[in-house]
Amino acid sequence: MKPLRVGNASGFYGDRFDAMAELLGGGELDVLTGDYLAELTMLILGRDRLKDPSLGYAKTFVRQLETSLGTALDNGVRIVTNAGGLNPAGLAAAVRALADRLGLQVNVAHVEGDDLRERASELGLGSALAANAYLGAWGIAQCLRSGADVVVTGRVTDASLVVGPAAAHFGWARTDWDTLAGAVVAGHVIECGPQATGGNYAFFTEIADLTRPGFPIAEVHADGTAVITKHPGTGGAVSIGTVTAQLLYEIGGARYAGPDVTARFDTVQLAQDGPDRVRIDGVRGEPPPPVLKVGLNALGGFRNEVTFVLTGLDIEAKAALVQRQLAGLDANWTLARTDHADADSQEAASALLHCVVRGPDPKAIGRAFSGAAIELALASYPGFHVTAPPGDATPYGVFTSAYVDAALVPHVAVLADGTRIDIAPAENTLALQGVPESPAGTPVAGPTRRVPLGTIAGARSGDKGGSANVGVWVRTDEAYRWLAASLTVAEFQRLLPETATLPVTRHALPNLRAVNFVVEGILGAGVAFNARHDPQAKALGEWLRSRLVDVPEALLAPEQGPARRVRLQGGQQ
């Protein structure tokens, strides 16, 4: 059978608006997906639903369809999206109303059952603004097999948007572990849109044209293998490097668990298959765990912040004075030494002292807090000023995750005519276990040169609730021998002192020439908690790459250093 061409037009709620039209008009496509949900998005949608119970879905999706739905129907492209968020039935109704206004005949189905908010206490989940289980692909597959042109879901795993169409198209069984796992890997690569085509790529200066990267396409085959590509003429590049980077994004160990299958990321094999084409094969799968992950979003209270600008000399003494003067506050203080000695501009001579307060009373940490900070203007350090005027307190969210027996979570495909089809949980399950690391081998011998880690290694990092992951990869087998032997947990924590007191776990992925680090608790109670200035840990990997390490000269080209660059032409590495 011909491969199923699945293109993803959205990596988050707020991604490039015209990507849907671009994918539909740029070349051959069978299925168009859109991933709109993230932990923070669920909190945003939860607050929308509090204001108006008819909301709770990604409104952008409807606006995108206004100019694209007719094109999709004319070209036989089916649309699958999780933009339903907390209200998939509401979004399905909005799509039908849009089709009526446009004079189009469209079959819209949706998947529901993930919303557990009303049952949170019963299931031991406590009280939450949003409580959503991560459903799998089989509800989507049922909707497509029943003739749906558009399938709207709530909270499903991101990869399910690819697995469902592939399973429906090829007729896979629920125990086809390897084919399902292959589709999970393909779905994981394209779920974040242009991150697979050069966006946020560590070696971005190697890509000839990154002004407007294209959105990715997965050509999924009947055996579960896939080719990652993009439409001809679009920007960016698809290379082993860009695909490796995305494979390492927001993962844990070698076993990547989902509701339908556990994919073994340590079996993934990548090969360049031509310009802007990377083949994924060799993926092995295992039965899924018997439990489903549940994302819990709650309002944690209120927060406020002030940033003091400290200029010139005695930066640390100035910071200490402010902290003494506001000592009565329950605050988190961070001093960013952005100042430079003998600076040729005032901004370059300045450091930033961030003060964040949280609490249950918006008045106490609103104007009362910011007012107290501003009252220091004539009574504190020389050169006193702040980056913004006093503000009111704003609510913040807290994300936690829990696990419930999959049999306790409904999974329902609701067809266009209202027919409801229950989707049974997986019958064959296997509790998730870690994968022990194999011996790292002997380090590369010979003289070394002290250079930034990023001279030889790429990295990608991201958030997983209150934790973060940092995947690090290199491009040759010899470099991987050095990386696996040298970048231990202890060395990682030495290079990133902010992780030194936190639990850190390393997972080796030799097929990808990569190691992945999971740092627990570095993001506090999740992205909406804003525990650090990079609340989603997106730049944690780039910080790591900037740190100096001793690299064997045998791994470095004679002229190689921080400034050396090799350009990618046509996606070749």
GROMACS .gro file of N, CA and C in nm, residues 138 206 253 308 365 453:
model
   18
  138TRP      N    1  -0.750   0.478   1.945
  138TRP     CA    2  -0.853   0.392   1.885
  138TRP      C    3  -0.987   0.463   1.871
  206GLU      N    4   2.359   2.594   1.059
  206GLU     CA    5   2.392   2.504   0.949
  206GLU      C    6   2.282   2.500   0.843
  253GLY      N    7   1.284   0.784   2.980
  253GLY     CA    8   1.376   0.676   2.952
  253GLY      C    9   1.355   0.615   2.815
  308PHE      N   10   1.429   4.470   3.988
  308PHE     CA   11   1.512   4.586   4.020
  308PHE      C   12   1.634   4.587   3.928
  365ILE      N   13  -0.048   4.071   4.784
  365ILE     CA   14   0.067   4.063   4.693
  365ILE      C   15   0.041   4.141   4.564
  453LEU      N   16   3.071   2.264   2.514
  453LEU     CA   17   3.014   2.133   2.482
  453LEU      C   18   2.940   2.138   2.348
   0.00000   0.00000   0.00000
